[in-house]
Short mmCIF file of C-alpha atoms in Angstrom, two decimals:
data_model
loop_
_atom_site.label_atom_id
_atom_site.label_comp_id
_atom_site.label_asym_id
_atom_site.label_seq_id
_atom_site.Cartn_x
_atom_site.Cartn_y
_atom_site.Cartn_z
CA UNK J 224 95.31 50.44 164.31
CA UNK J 225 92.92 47.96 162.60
CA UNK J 226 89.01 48.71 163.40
CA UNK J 227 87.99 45.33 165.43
CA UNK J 228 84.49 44.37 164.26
CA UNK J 229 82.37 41.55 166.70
CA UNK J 230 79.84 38.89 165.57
CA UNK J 231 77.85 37.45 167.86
CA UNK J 232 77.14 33.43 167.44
CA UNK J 233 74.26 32.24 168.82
CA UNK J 234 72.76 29.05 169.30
CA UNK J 235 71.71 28.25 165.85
CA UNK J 236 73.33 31.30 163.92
CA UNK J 237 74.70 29.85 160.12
CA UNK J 238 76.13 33.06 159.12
CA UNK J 239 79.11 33.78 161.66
CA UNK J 240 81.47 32.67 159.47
CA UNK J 241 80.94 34.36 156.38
CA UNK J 242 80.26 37.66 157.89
CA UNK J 243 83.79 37.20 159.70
CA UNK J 244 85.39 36.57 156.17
CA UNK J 245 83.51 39.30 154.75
CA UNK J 246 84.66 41.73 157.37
CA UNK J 247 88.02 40.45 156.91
CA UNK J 248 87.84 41.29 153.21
CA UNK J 249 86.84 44.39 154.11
CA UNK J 250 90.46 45.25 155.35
CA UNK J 251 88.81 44.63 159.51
CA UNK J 252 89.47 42.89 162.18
CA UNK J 253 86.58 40.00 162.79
CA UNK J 254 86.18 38.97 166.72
CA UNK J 255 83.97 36.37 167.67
CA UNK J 256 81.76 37.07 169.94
CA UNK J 257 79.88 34.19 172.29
CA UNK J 258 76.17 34.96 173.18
CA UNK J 259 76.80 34.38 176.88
CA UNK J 260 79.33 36.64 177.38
CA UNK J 261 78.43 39.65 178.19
CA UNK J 262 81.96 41.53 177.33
CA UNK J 263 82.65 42.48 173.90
CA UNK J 264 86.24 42.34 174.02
CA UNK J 265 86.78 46.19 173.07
CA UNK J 266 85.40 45.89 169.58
CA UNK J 267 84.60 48.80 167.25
CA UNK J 268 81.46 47.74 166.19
CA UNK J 269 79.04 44.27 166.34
CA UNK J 270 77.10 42.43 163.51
CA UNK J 271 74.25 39.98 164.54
CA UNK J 272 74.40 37.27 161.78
CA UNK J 273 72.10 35.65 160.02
CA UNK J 274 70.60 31.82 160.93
CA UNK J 275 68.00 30.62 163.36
CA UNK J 276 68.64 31.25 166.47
CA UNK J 277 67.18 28.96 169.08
CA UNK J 278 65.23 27.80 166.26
CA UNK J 279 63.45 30.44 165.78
CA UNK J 280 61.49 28.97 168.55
CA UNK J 281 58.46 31.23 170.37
CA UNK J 282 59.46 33.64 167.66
CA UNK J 283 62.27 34.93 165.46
CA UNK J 284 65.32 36.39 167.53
CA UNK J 285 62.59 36.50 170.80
CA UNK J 286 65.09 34.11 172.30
CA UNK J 287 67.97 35.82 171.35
CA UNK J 288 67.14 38.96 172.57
CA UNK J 289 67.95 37.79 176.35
CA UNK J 290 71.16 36.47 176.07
CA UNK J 291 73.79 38.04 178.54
CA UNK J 292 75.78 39.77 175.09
CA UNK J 293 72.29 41.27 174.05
CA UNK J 294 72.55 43.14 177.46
CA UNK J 295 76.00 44.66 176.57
CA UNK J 296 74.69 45.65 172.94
CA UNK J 297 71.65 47.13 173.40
CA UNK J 298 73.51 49.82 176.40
CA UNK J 299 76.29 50.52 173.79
CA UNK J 300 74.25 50.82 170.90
CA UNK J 301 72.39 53.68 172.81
CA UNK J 302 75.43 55.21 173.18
CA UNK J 303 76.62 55.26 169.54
CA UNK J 304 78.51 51.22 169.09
CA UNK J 305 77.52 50.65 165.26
CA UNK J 306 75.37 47.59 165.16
CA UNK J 307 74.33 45.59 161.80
CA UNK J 308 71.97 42.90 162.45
CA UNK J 309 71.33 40.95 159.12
CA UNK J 310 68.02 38.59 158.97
CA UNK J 311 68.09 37.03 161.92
CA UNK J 312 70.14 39.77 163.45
CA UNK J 313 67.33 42.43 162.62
CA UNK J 314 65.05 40.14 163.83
CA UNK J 315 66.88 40.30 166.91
CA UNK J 316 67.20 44.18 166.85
CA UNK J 317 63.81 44.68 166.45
CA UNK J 318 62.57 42.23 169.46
CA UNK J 319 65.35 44.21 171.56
CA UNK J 320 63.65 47.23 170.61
CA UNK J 321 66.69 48.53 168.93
CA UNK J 322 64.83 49.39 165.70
CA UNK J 323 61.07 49.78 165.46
CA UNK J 324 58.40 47.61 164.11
CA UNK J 325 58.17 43.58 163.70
CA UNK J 326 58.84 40.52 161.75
CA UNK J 327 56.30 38.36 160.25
CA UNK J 328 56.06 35.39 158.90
CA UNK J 329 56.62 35.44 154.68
CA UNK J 330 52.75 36.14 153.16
CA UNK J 331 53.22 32.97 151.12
CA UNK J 332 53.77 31.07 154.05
CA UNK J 333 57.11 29.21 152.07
CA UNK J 334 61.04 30.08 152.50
CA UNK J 335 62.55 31.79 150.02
CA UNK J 336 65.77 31.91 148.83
CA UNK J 337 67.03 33.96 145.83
CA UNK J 338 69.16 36.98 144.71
CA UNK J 339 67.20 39.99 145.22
CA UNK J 340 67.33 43.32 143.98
CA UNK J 341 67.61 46.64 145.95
CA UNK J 342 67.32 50.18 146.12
CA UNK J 343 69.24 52.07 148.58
CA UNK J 344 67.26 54.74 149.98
CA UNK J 345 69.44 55.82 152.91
CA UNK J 346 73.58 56.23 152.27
CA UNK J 347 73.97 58.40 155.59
CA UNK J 348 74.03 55.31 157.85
CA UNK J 349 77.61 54.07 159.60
CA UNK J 350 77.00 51.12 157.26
CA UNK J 351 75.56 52.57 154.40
CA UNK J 352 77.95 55.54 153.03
CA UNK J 353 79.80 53.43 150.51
CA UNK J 354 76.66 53.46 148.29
CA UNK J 355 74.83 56.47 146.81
CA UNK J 356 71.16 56.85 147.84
CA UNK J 357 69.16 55.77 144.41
CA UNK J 358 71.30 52.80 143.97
CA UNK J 359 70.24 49.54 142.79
CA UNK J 360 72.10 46.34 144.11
CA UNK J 361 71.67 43.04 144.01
CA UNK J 362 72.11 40.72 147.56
CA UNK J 363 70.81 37.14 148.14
CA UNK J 364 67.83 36.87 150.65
CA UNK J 365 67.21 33.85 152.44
CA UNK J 366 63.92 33.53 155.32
CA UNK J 367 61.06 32.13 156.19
CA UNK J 368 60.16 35.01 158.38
CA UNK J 369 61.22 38.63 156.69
CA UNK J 370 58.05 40.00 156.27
CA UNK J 371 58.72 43.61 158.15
CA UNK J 372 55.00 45.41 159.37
CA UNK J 373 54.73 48.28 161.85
CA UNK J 374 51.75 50.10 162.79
CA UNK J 375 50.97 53.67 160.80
CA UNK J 376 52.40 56.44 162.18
CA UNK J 377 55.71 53.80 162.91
CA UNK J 378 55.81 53.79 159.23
CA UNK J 379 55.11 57.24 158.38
CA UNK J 380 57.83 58.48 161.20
CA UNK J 381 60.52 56.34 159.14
CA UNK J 382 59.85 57.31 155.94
CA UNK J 383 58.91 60.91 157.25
CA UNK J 384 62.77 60.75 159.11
CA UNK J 385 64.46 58.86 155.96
CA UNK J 386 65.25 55.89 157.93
CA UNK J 387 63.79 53.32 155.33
CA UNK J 388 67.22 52.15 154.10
CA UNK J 389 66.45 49.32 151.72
CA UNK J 390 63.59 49.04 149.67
CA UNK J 391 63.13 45.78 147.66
CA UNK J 392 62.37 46.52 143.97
CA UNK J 393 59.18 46.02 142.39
CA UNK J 394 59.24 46.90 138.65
CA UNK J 395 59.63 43.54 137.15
CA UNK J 396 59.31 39.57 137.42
CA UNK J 397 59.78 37.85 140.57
CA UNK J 398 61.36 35.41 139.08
CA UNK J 399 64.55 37.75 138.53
CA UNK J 400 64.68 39.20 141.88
CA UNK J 401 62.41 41.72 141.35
CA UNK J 402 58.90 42.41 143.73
CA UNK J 403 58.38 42.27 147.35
CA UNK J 404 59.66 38.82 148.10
CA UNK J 405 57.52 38.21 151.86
CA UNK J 406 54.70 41.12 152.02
CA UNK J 407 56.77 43.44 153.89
CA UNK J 408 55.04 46.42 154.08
CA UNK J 409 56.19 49.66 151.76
CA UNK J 410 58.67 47.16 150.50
CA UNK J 411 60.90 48.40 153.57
CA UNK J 412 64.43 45.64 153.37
CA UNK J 413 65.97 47.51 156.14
CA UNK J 414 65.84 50.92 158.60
CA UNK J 415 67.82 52.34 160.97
CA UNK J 416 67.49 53.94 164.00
CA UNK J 417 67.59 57.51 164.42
CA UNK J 418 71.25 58.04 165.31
CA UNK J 419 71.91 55.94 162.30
CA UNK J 420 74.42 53.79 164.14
CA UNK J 421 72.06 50.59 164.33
CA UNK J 422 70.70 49.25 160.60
CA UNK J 423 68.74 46.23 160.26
CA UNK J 424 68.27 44.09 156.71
CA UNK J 425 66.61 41.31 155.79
CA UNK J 426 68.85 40.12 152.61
CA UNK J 427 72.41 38.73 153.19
CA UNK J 428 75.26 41.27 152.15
CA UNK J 429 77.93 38.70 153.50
CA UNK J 430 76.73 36.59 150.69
CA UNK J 431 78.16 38.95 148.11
CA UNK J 432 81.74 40.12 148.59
CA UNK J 433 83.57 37.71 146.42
CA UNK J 434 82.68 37.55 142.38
CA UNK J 435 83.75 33.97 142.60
CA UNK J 436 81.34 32.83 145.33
CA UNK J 437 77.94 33.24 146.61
CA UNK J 438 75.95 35.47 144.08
CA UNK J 439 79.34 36.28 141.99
CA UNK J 440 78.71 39.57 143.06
CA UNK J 441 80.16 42.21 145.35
CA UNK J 442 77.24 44.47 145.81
CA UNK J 443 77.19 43.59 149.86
CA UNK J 444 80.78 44.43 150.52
CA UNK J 445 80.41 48.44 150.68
CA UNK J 446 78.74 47.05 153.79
CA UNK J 447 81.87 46.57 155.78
CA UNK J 448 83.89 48.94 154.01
CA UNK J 449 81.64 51.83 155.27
CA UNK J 450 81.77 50.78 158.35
CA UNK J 451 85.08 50.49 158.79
CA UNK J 452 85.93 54.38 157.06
CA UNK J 453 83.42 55.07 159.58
CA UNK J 454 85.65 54.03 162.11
CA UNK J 455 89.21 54.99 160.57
CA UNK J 456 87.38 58.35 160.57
CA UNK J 457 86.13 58.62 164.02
#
């Protein structure tokens, strides 16, 4: 039986598309979810996309977070449903108090759009155990508002519980994808929560699946391959 995986479109969401191909690459089943329906049609899993929801009016994903499918996710994601959210989508996650901490605005107050490098610190996830903790990878990052801060002990409990699971790279020139692109603190790209079900990332793994497209890599694609051993295992 193919593993059905949901993405939720919201108003303003530019990513549905590509994470449906991408999870169709992947050897899945996309299903397109509507953010005012609360039923997820049976799927095996959901992935909040990246774009700007409502316009990232009031504040990124603080919008989102109360439409009727957000209701559905955050009870099933408490009881194990895998969840990605990716930019916007951990945005969301973190304003449904799915994952811990906030989103800022960048520290240099501009957009920024480039191909950033990676280390994966955290390969235990449902979406991370294609990669090997200690990897470098390369996937395109795209906001205006990625900058992730917490308060102290939030931080320490993460890194203290290894659920820092992206860290963006720092040992080199910006200009080649390398340092903390929007001031997030301890260079933190993405967490998870404790059950390590729900994983939120800033940079755009959809964007690199195909060597012919996007970043003519395929460093996001062991994204949606996890996740769907994760599911053939269950």
């Amino acid at each position: 039986m193919t593993a059905r995986i949901g993405v939720v479109t919201f108003p303003g969401s530019l990513d549905d598309r590509d994470t449906q191909r991408a999870i169709r690459l992947a050897g899945a089943e996309p299903v397109a979810l509507w953010h005012k329906d609360k039923n997820l049609h049976q799927v095996d899993a959901v992935v909040l996309p990246g774009g700007f929801s409502y316009g990232d009016y009031l504040r990124a994903g603080a919008i989102s977070r109360f439409s009727p499918v957000m209701e559905t996710v955050i009870e099933q994601a408490k009881s194990g449903l895998p969840v990605l959210g990716i930019c916007n989508g951990f945005q969301i996650l973190t304003e449904a108090h799915l994952l811990p901490g906030a989103m800022l605005g960048n520290n240099h107050l501009h957009f920024i759009c480039r191909d950033q490098k990676l280390r994966v610190e955290n390969a235990d996830t449902a979406w991370t155990s294609d990669y090997s903790a200690g990897q470098e990878i390369h996937i395109p990052l795209k906001n205006m508002d990625g900058r992730y801060v917490a308060d102290e002990h939030t931080l320490d409990e993460l890194e203290a519980e290894g659920r820092v699971v992206f860290r963006y790279l720092t040992d080199g020139a910006a200009a080649h994808g390398y340092g903390n692109p929007n001031g997030s603190l301890r260079d933190i790209a993405g967490i998870t929560n404790a059950a390590g079900n729900v994983v939120g990332l800033m940079p755009h793994p959809e964007h690199a699946v195909e060597p012919l497209v996007g970043s003519g890599r395929t460093d996001g694609l062991p994204f949606f391959t996890s996740i769907l051993k994760k599911l053939v295992n269950a």
